[in-house]
Amino acid sequence: MTTITEPVSKPANDLADVAYWQTLNRKSLLRFFMLQQLNTGPMHGYEIGSRIALCCDARPTDAMIYTMLKELASGGYVEFETAVISGRTRKTYSLSEPGIKAYQAAAQAWSMVLPQIEMAVKEAGVEPACCTTMVIDASIFGD
């Protein structure tokens, strides 16, 4: 008996590639981390991206940051003030009251799945990179 095996086409996404999952995680967590950073106080888009880069393994692109800020502002979750600094217009963003509630709701939703995610990671034989909450010290950014 002869068995003929059809060539298998390569999937669009390689689910065995860690980079695929890192990209997926970054995209899904961007909104949450933006709310988390703004919950610490007002800041401009570049600073938000720099802070997110500290808690993740990559910095979101400016396009990702400003598209998300625009979406959050249009939904009433963030407010912004415009100021001219050294001849350049800058927006400083802060959470509105609905934004604070959105951050709290997101944190609650994540708290429900984190234990299962940690258990699944350990089941796969992988020790979580960090089992404690990382706190970003705002003093590293200066005034």
CSV table of N, CA and C in Angstrom, one decimal:
chain,number,residue,atom,x,y,z
A,1,MET,N,0.8,-1.2,0.0
A,1,MET,CA,0.0,0.0,0.0
A,1,MET,C,0.9,1.2,0.0
A,2,THR,N,0.6,2.2,-0.8
A,2,THR,CA,1.3,3.4,-1.0
A,2,THR,C,0.5,4.6,-0.4
A,3,THR,N,1.2,5.3,0.5
A,3,THR,CA,0.5,6.5,1.1
A,3,THR,C,1.1,7.8,0.5
A,4,ILE,N,0.2,8.6,0.0
A,4,ILE,CA,0.7,9.8,-0.6
A,4,ILE,C,0.3,10.9,0.4
A,5,THR,N,1.3,11.7,0.7
A,5,THR,CA,1.1,12.8,1.6
A,5,THR,C,1.1,14.1,0.8
A,6,GLU,N,0.0,14.9,1.0
A,6,GLU,CA,-0.1,16.2,0.3
A,6,GLU,C,0.8,17.1,1.0
A,7,PRO,N,1.5,18.0,0.3
A,7,PRO,CA,2.3,19.0,1.0
A,7,PRO,C,1.4,19.9,1.8
A,8,VAL,N,1.9,20.2,3.0
A,8,VAL,CA,1.1,21.1,3.9
A,8,VAL,C,1.6,22.5,3.7
A,9,SER,N,0.7,23.4,3.4
A,9,SER,CA,1.1,24.8,3.2
A,9,SER,C,1.4,25.4,4.6
A,10,LYS,N,2.4,26.3,4.6
A,10,LYS,CA,2.8,26.9,5.9
A,10,LYS,C,1.7,27.8,6.3
A,11,PRO,N,1.3,27.8,7.6
A,11,PRO,CA,0.2,28.7,8.1
A,11,PRO,C,0.7,30.1,8.0
A,12,ALA,N,-0.3,31.0,7.9
A,12,ALA,CA,0.0,32.4,7.9
A,12,ALA,C,0.8,32.9,9.1
A,13,ASN,N,0.4,32.3,10.3
A,13,ASN,CA,1.1,32.6,11.5
A,13,ASN,C,1.7,31.4,12.1
A,14,ASP,N,2.9,31.4,12.5
A,14,ASP,CA,3.6,30.3,13.1
A,14,ASP,C,3.3,30.3,14.6
A,15,LEU,N,2.3,29.5,15.0
A,15,LEU,CA,2.0,29.5,16.4
A,15,LEU,C,3.0,28.8,17.3
A,16,ALA,N,4.0,28.2,16.7
A,16,ALA,CA,5.2,27.7,17.5
A,16,ALA,C,6.3,28.7,17.7
A,17,ASP,N,6.1,29.9,17.2
A,17,ASP,CA,7.1,31.0,17.3
A,17,ASP,C,6.7,31.9,18.5
A,18,VAL,N,7.6,32.0,19.5
A,18,VAL,CA,7.3,32.8,20.7
A,18,VAL,C,7.0,34.3,20.2
A,19,ALA,N,7.7,34.8,19.2
A,19,ALA,CA,7.5,36.1,18.7
A,19,ALA,C,6.1,36.4,18.3
A,20,TYR,N,5.4,35.4,17.7
A,20,TYR,CA,4.0,35.5,17.4
A,20,TYR,C,3.2,35.8,18.6
A,21,TRP,N,3.4,35.1,19.7
A,21,TRP,CA,2.6,35.3,20.9
A,21,TRP,C,3.0,36.6,21.6
A,22,GLN,N,4.2,37.0,21.5
A,22,GLN,CA,4.6,38.2,22.1
A,22,GLN,C,3.9,39.4,21.4
A,23,THR,N,3.8,39.4,20.1
A,23,THR,CA,3.2,40.4,19.4
A,23,THR,C,1.7,40.4,19.7
A,24,LEU,N,1.1,39.2,19.8
A,24,LEU,CA,-0.3,39.1,20.1
A,24,LEU,C,-0.6,39.7,21.5
A,25,ASN,N,0.2,39.4,22.4
A,25,ASN,CA,0.1,39.9,23.8
A,25,ASN,C,0.2,41.4,23.8
A,26,ARG,N,1.2,41.9,23.2
A,26,ARG,CA,1.4,43.4,23.2
A,26,ARG,C,0.2,44.1,22.6
A,27,LYS,N,-0.3,43.6,21.5
A,27,LYS,CA,-1.5,44.2,20.9
A,27,LYS,C,-2.7,44.2,21.8
A,28,SER,N,-2.9,43.1,22.5
A,28,SER,CA,-4.1,43.0,23.3
A,28,SER,C,-4.0,43.7,24.6
A,29,LEU,N,-2.8,43.9,25.1
A,29,LEU,CA,-2.5,44.6,26.4
A,29,LEU,C,-2.3,46.1,26.3
A,30,LEU,N,-2.1,46.6,25.1
A,30,LEU,CA,-1.7,48.0,24.9
A,30,LEU,C,-2.8,48.9,25.6
A,31,ARG,N,-4.0,48.7,25.4
A,31,ARG,CA,-5.1,49.6,26.0
A,31,ARG,C,-5.0,49.5,27.5
A,32,PHE,N,-4.8,48.3,28.0
A,32,PHE,CA,-4.8,48.2,29.5
A,32,PHE,C,-3.6,48.9,30.1
A,33,PHE,N,-2.4,48.7,29.4
A,33,PHE,CA,-1.2,49.4,30.0
A,33,PHE,C,-1.2,50.9,29.8
A,34,MET,N,-1.9,51.4,28.7
A,34,MET,CA,-2.1,52.8,28.6
A,34,MET,C,-2.9,53.4,29.7
A,35,LEU,N,-4.0,52.7,30.0
A,35,LEU,CA,-4.9,53.1,31.1
A,35,LEU,C,-4.1,53.1,32.5
A,36,GLN,N,-3.3,52.0,32.6
A,36,GLN,CA,-2.5,51.9,33.8
A,36,GLN,C,-1.5,53.0,34.0
A,37,GLN,N,-0.8,53.3,32.9
A,37,GLN,CA,0.2,54.4,33.0
A,37,GLN,C,-0.5,55.8,33.3
A,38,LEU,N,-1.6,56.0,32.6
A,38,LEU,CA,-2.3,57.3,32.8
A,38,LEU,C,-2.9,57.4,34.2
A,39,ASN,N,-3.2,56.2,34.8
A,39,ASN,CA,-3.7,56.2,36.2
A,39,ASN,C,-2.7,56.8,37.2
A,40,THR,N,-1.4,56.8,36.8
A,40,THR,CA,-0.3,57.3,37.7
A,40,THR,C,-0.2,58.8,37.6
A,41,GLY,N,-0.8,59.4,36.6
A,41,GLY,CA,-0.8,60.9,36.4
A,41,GLY,C,-0.7,61.3,35.0
A,42,PRO,N,-0.9,62.6,34.7
A,42,PRO,CA,-0.9,63.1,33.3
A,42,PRO,C,0.5,62.9,32.7
A,43,MET,N,0.5,62.6,31.4
A,43,MET,CA,1.7,62.5,30.6
A,43,MET,C,1.4,62.6,29.1
A,44,HIS,N,2.5,62.8,28.4
A,44,HIS,CA,2.4,62.9,26.9
A,44,HIS,C,2.6,61.5,26.3
A,45,GLY,N,2.2,61.4,25.0
A,45,GLY,CA,2.3,60.1,24.3
A,45,GLY,C,3.6,59.4,24.3
A,46,TYR,N,4.7,60.2,24.1
A,46,TYR,CA,6.0,59.6,24.1
A,46,TYR,C,6.4,58.9,25.4
A,47,GLU,N,6.0,59.6,26.5
A,47,GLU,CA,6.3,59.1,27.9
A,47,GLU,C,5.5,57.8,28.1
A,48,ILE,N,4.2,57.8,27.7
A,48,ILE,CA,3.4,56.6,27.8
A,48,ILE,C,4.1,55.4,27.1
A,49,GLY,N,4.6,55.6,25.9
A,49,GLY,CA,5.3,54.6,25.2
A,49,GLY,C,6.5,54.1,25.9
A,50,SER,N,7.3,55.0,26.4
A,50,SER,CA,8.5,54.7,27.1
A,50,SER,C,8.3,53.9,28.3
A,51,ARG,N,7.2,54.2,29.0
A,51,ARG,CA,6.9,53.5,30.3
A,51,ARG,C,6.4,52.1,30.0
A,52,ILE,N,5.6,52.0,28.9
A,52,ILE,CA,5.1,50.7,28.5
A,52,ILE,C,6.3,49.8,28.1
A,53,ALA,N,7.3,50.4,27.4
A,53,ALA,CA,8.4,49.6,27.0
A,53,ALA,C,9.2,49.0,28.2
A,54,LEU,N,9.1,49.7,29.4
A,54,LEU,CA,9.7,49.1,30.6
A,54,LEU,C,9.0,47.9,31.1
A,55,CYS,N,7.7,47.8,31.0
A,55,CYS,CA,7.0,46.7,31.6
A,55,CYS,C,6.8,45.6,30.5
A,56,CYS,N,7.0,45.9,29.3
A,56,CYS,CA,6.9,44.9,28.2
A,56,CYS,C,8.3,44.8,27.6
A,57,ASP,N,8.4,43.9,26.7
A,57,ASP,CA,9.7,43.7,26.1
A,57,ASP,C,9.9,44.6,24.8
A,58,ALA,N,9.0,45.5,24.5
A,58,ALA,CA,9.2,46.3,23.3
A,58,ALA,C,8.3,47.6,23.5
A,59,ARG,N,8.7,48.6,22.8
A,59,ARG,CA,8.0,49.9,22.8
A,59,ARG,C,6.9,49.9,21.7
A,60,PRO,N,5.7,50.2,22.1
A,60,PRO,CA,4.7,50.3,21.0
A,60,PRO,C,5.1,51.5,20.0
A,61,THR,N,4.7,51.3,18.8
A,61,THR,CA,5.0,52.4,17.8
A,61,THR,C,4.2,53.6,18.1
A,62,ASP,N,4.7,54.8,17.6
A,62,ASP,CA,3.9,56.0,17.8
A,62,ASP,C,2.5,55.9,17.2
A,63,ALA,N,2.4,55.2,16.1
A,63,ALA,CA,1.1,55.1,15.4
A,63,ALA,C,0.2,54.3,16.4
A,64,MET,N,0.7,53.3,17.0
A,64,MET,CA,-0.2,52.5,17.9
A,64,MET,C,-0.6,53.4,19.1
A,65,ILE,N,0.3,54.1,19.7
A,65,ILE,CA,0.1,55.0,20.9
A,65,ILE,C,-0.9,56.0,20.5
A,66,TYR,N,-0.7,56.8,19.5
A,66,TYR,CA,-1.6,58.0,19.2
A,66,TYR,C,-2.9,57.5,18.7
A,67,THR,N,-3.0,56.4,17.9
A,67,THR,CA,-4.3,55.9,17.5
A,67,THR,C,-5.1,55.5,18.7
A,68,MET,N,-4.5,54.8,19.7
A,68,MET,CA,-5.2,54.4,20.9
A,68,MET,C,-5.6,55.6,21.7
A,69,LEU,N,-4.7,56.6,21.9
A,69,LEU,CA,-5.1,57.8,22.6
A,69,LEU,C,-6.3,58.5,22.0
A,70,LYS,N,-6.3,58.6,20.7
A,70,LYS,CA,-7.4,59.2,19.9
A,70,LYS,C,-8.7,58.5,20.2
A,71,GLU,N,-8.6,57.1,20.2
A,71,GLU,CA,-9.8,56.3,20.4
A,71,GLU,C,-10.3,56.5,21.9
A,72,LEU,N,-9.3,56.5,22.8
A,72,LEU,CA,-9.7,56.7,24.2
A,72,LEU,C,-10.3,58.1,24.5
A,73,ALA,N,-9.8,59.1,23.8
A,73,ALA,CA,-10.3,60.4,24.0
A,73,ALA,C,-11.7,60.6,23.4
A,74,SER,N,-11.9,59.9,22.2
A,74,SER,CA,-13.2,60.0,21.6
A,74,SER,C,-14.3,59.3,22.4
A,75,GLY,N,-13.8,58.3,23.1
A,75,GLY,CA,-14.8,57.6,24.0
A,75,GLY,C,-15.0,58.3,25.4
A,76,GLY,N,-14.2,59.3,25.6
A,76,GLY,CA,-14.4,60.1,26.9
A,76,GLY,C,-13.5,59.5,28.0
A,77,TYR,N,-12.6,58.5,27.7
A,77,TYR,CA,-11.8,57.9,28.7
A,77,TYR,C,-10.6,58.7,29.1
A,78,VAL,N,-10.1,59.5,28.2
A,78,VAL,CA,-9.0,60.3,28.5
A,78,VAL,C,-9.3,61.7,28.1
A,79,GLU,N,-8.6,62.7,28.8
A,79,GLU,CA,-8.8,64.1,28.5
A,79,GLU,C,-7.4,64.6,28.1
A,80,PHE,N,-7.2,65.7,27.4
A,80,PHE,CA,-5.9,66.2,27.2
A,80,PHE,C,-5.9,67.7,27.2
A,81,GLU,N,-4.7,68.2,27.5
A,81,GLU,CA,-4.5,69.6,27.5
A,81,GLU,C,-3.4,69.9,26.5
A,82,THR,N,-3.5,70.9,25.7
A,82,THR,CA,-2.5,71.3,24.7
A,82,THR,C,-1.7,72.5,25.2
A,83,ALA,N,-0.4,72.4,25.1
A,83,ALA,CA,0.5,73.5,25.4
A,83,ALA,C,1.6,73.6,24.4
A,84,VAL,N,2.1,74.8,24.2
A,84,VAL,CA,3.2,75.0,23.3
A,84,VAL,C,4.5,75.1,24.2
A,85,ILE,N,5.4,74.1,23.9
A,85,ILE,CA,6.6,74.0,24.6
A,85,ILE,C,7.8,74.1,23.6
A,86,SER,N,8.6,75.1,23.8
A,86,SER,CA,9.7,75.4,22.8
A,86,SER,C,9.2,75.4,21.4
A,87,GLY,N,8.1,76.1,21.2
A,87,GLY,CA,7.6,76.3,19.9
A,87,GLY,C,6.9,75.1,19.3
A,88,ARG,N,6.7,74.0,20.1
A,88,ARG,CA,6.1,72.8,19.6
A,88,ARG,C,4.8,72.5,20.4
A,89,THR,N,3.8,72.2,19.8
A,89,THR,CA,2.5,71.9,20.4
A,89,THR,C,2.6,70.4,21.0
A,90,ARG,N,2.3,70.3,22.3
A,90,ARG,CA,2.3,69.0,22.9
A,90,ARG,C,1.0,68.8,23.6
A,91,LYS,N,0.5,67.6,23.6
A,91,LYS,CA,-0.7,67.2,24.3
A,91,LYS,C,-0.3,66.4,25.5
A,92,THR,N,-0.9,66.7,26.7
A,92,THR,CA,-0.7,66.0,27.9
A,92,THR,C,-2.0,65.3,28.2
A,93,TYR,N,-2.0,64.0,28.3
A,93,TYR,CA,-3.2,63.2,28.5
A,93,TYR,C,-3.3,62.8,30.0
A,94,SER,N,-4.6,62.7,30.4
A,94,SER,CA,-4.9,62.2,31.7
A,94,SER,C,-6.2,61.4,31.7
A,95,LEU,N,-6.4,60.5,32.7
A,95,LEU,CA,-7.6,59.7,32.7
A,95,LEU,C,-8.8,60.6,33.2
A,96,SER,N,-9.9,60.4,32.6
A,96,SER,CA,-11.1,61.1,33.0
A,96,SER,C,-11.8,60.1,34.0
A,97,GLU,N,-12.9,60.5,34.6
A,97,GLU,CA,-13.6,59.7,35.6
A,97,GLU,C,-14.0,58.3,34.9
A,98,PRO,N,-14.6,58.4,33.7
A,98,PRO,CA,-14.9,57.1,33.0
A,98,PRO,C,-13.6,56.3,32.7
A,99,GLY,N,-12.5,57.0,32.5
A,99,GLY,CA,-11.3,56.3,32.2
A,99,GLY,C,-10.8,55.5,33.4
A,100,ILE,N,-10.9,56.1,34.6
A,100,ILE,CA,-10.6,55.5,35.9
A,100,ILE,C,-11.4,54.2,36.0
A,101,LYS,N,-12.7,54.4,35.8
A,101,LYS,CA,-13.6,53.2,35.9
A,101,LYS,C,-13.3,52.1,34.9
A,102,ALA,N,-12.9,52.5,33.7
A,102,ALA,CA,-12.5,51.6,32.7
A,102,ALA,C,-11.2,50.8,33.1
A,103,TYR,N,-10.3,51.5,33.7
A,103,TYR,CA,-9.1,50.9,34.2
A,103,TYR,C,-9.4,49.9,35.3
A,104,GLN,N,-10.2,50.3,36.2
A,104,GLN,CA,-10.6,49.4,37.3
A,104,GLN,C,-11.3,48.1,36.7
A,105,ALA,N,-12.2,48.3,35.7
A,105,ALA,CA,-12.9,47.2,35.1
A,105,ALA,C,-11.9,46.3,34.4
A,106,ALA,N,-11.0,46.8,33.7
A,106,ALA,CA,-10.0,46.0,33.0
A,106,ALA,C,-9.1,45.3,34.0
A,107,ALA,N,-8.7,45.9,35.0
A,107,ALA,CA,-7.9,45.3,36.1
A,107,ALA,C,-8.7,44.1,36.7
A,108,GLN,N,-10.0,44.3,36.9
A,108,GLN,CA,-10.8,43.2,37.5
A,108,GLN,C,-10.9,42.1,36.5
A,109,ALA,N,-11.1,42.4,35.2
A,109,ALA,CA,-11.2,41.3,34.2
A,109,ALA,C,-9.9,40.5,34.1
A,110,TRP,N,-8.7,41.2,34.1
A,110,TRP,CA,-7.4,40.5,34.1
A,110,TRP,C,-7.2,39.7,35.3
A,111,SER,N,-7.6,40.2,36.5
A,111,SER,CA,-7.4,39.5,37.7
A,111,SER,C,-8.1,38.1,37.7
A,112,MET,N,-9.2,38.0,36.9
A,112,MET,CA,-9.9,36.7,36.8
A,112,MET,C,-9.2,35.7,36.0
A,113,VAL,N,-8.4,36.1,35.0
A,113,VAL,CA,-7.7,35.2,34.1
A,113,VAL,C,-6.3,34.9,34.4
A,114,LEU,N,-5.6,35.8,35.2
A,114,LEU,CA,-4.2,35.7,35.5
A,114,LEU,C,-3.9,34.4,36.2
A,115,PRO,N,-4.6,33.9,37.2
A,115,PRO,CA,-4.3,32.7,37.8
A,115,PRO,C,-4.3,31.5,36.8
A,116,GLN,N,-5.3,31.5,35.9
A,116,GLN,CA,-5.4,30.4,34.9
A,116,GLN,C,-4.2,30.5,33.9
A,117,ILE,N,-3.9,31.7,33.5
A,117,ILE,CA,-2.7,31.9,32.6
A,117,ILE,C,-1.4,31.4,33.3
A,118,GLU,N,-1.2,31.8,34.5
A,118,GLU,CA,0.0,31.3,35.2
A,118,GLU,C,0.0,29.8,35.3
A,119,MET,N,-1.1,29.2,35.6
A,119,MET,CA,-1.2,27.7,35.8
A,119,MET,C,-0.9,27.1,34.4
A,120,ALA,N,-1.5,27.6,33.3
A,120,ALA,CA,-1.2,27.0,32.0
A,120,ALA,C,0.2,27.2,31.6
A,121,VAL,N,0.9,28.3,31.9
A,121,VAL,CA,2.3,28.5,31.6
A,121,VAL,C,3.1,27.5,32.4
A,122,LYS,N,2.8,27.3,33.6
A,122,LYS,CA,3.6,26.3,34.4
A,122,LYS,C,3.3,24.9,33.9
A,123,GLU,N,2.1,24.6,33.5
A,123,GLU,CA,1.8,23.2,32.9
A,123,GLU,C,2.6,23.0,31.7
A,124,ALA,N,3.0,24.0,30.9
A,124,ALA,CA,3.8,23.9,29.7
A,124,ALA,C,5.2,23.7,30.1
A,125,GLY,N,5.6,23.7,31.3
A,125,GLY,CA,6.9,23.5,31.8
A,125,GLY,C,7.8,24.8,31.7
A,126,VAL,N,7.1,25.9,31.7
A,126,VAL,CA,7.8,27.2,31.6
A,126,VAL,C,7.5,28.0,33.0
A,127,GLU,N,8.6,28.4,33.5
A,127,GLU,CA,8.5,29.2,34.8
A,127,GLU,C,8.2,30.7,34.4
A,128,PRO,N,7.2,31.3,34.9
A,128,PRO,CA,6.9,32.7,34.6
A,128,PRO,C,8.1,33.6,34.8
A,129,ALA,N,8.3,34.5,33.9
A,129,ALA,CA,9.5,35.4,33.9
A,129,ALA,C,9.5,36.2,35.2
A,130,CYS,N,8.4,36.6,35.7
A,130,CYS,CA,8.3,37.4,36.9
A,130,CYS,C,7.0,37.0,37.6
A,131,CYS,N,7.1,36.6,38.8
A,131,CYS,CA,5.9,36.3,39.6
A,131,CYS,C,5.4,37.4,40.5
A,132,THR,N,6.0,38.5,40.5
A,132,THR,CA,5.6,39.6,41.3
A,132,THR,C,5.2,40.8,40.4
A,133,THR,N,4.5,41.7,40.9
A,133,THR,CA,4.1,42.9,40.1
A,133,THR,C,5.3,43.8,39.9
A,134,MET,N,5.5,44.2,38.7
A,134,MET,CA,6.6,45.1,38.4
A,134,MET,C,6.1,46.5,38.6
A,135,VAL,N,6.8,47.3,39.4
A,135,VAL,CA,6.4,48.7,39.6
A,135,VAL,C,7.4,49.6,38.9
A,136,ILE,N,6.9,50.5,38.1
A,136,ILE,CA,7.8,51.4,37.4
A,136,ILE,C,8.0,52.6,38.3
A,137,ASP,N,9.2,52.8,38.6
A,137,ASP,CA,9.5,54.0,39.5
A,137,ASP,C,9.5,55.2,38.6
A,138,ALA,N,8.6,56.1,38.8
A,138,ALA,CA,8.4,57.3,38.0
A,138,ALA,C,9.6,58.2,38.1
A,139,SER,N,10.4,58.1,39.1
A,139,SER,CA,11.6,59.0,39.3
A,139,SER,C,12.6,58.8,38.2
A,140,ILE,N,12.6,57.7,37.5
A,140,ILE,CA,13.6,57.4,36.5
A,140,ILE,C,13.4,58.4,35.3
A,141,PHE,N,12.2,58.9,35.2
A,141,PHE,CA,11.9,59.8,34.1
A,141,PHE,C,12.2,61.3,34.4
A,142,GLY,N,12.6,61.6,35.6
A,142,GLY,CA,12.9,63.0,36.0
A,142,GLY,C,11.6,63.7,36.2
A,143,ASP,N,11.7,65.1,36.1
A,143,ASP,CA,10.5,65.9,36.3
A,143,ASP,C,9.7,66.1,35.1
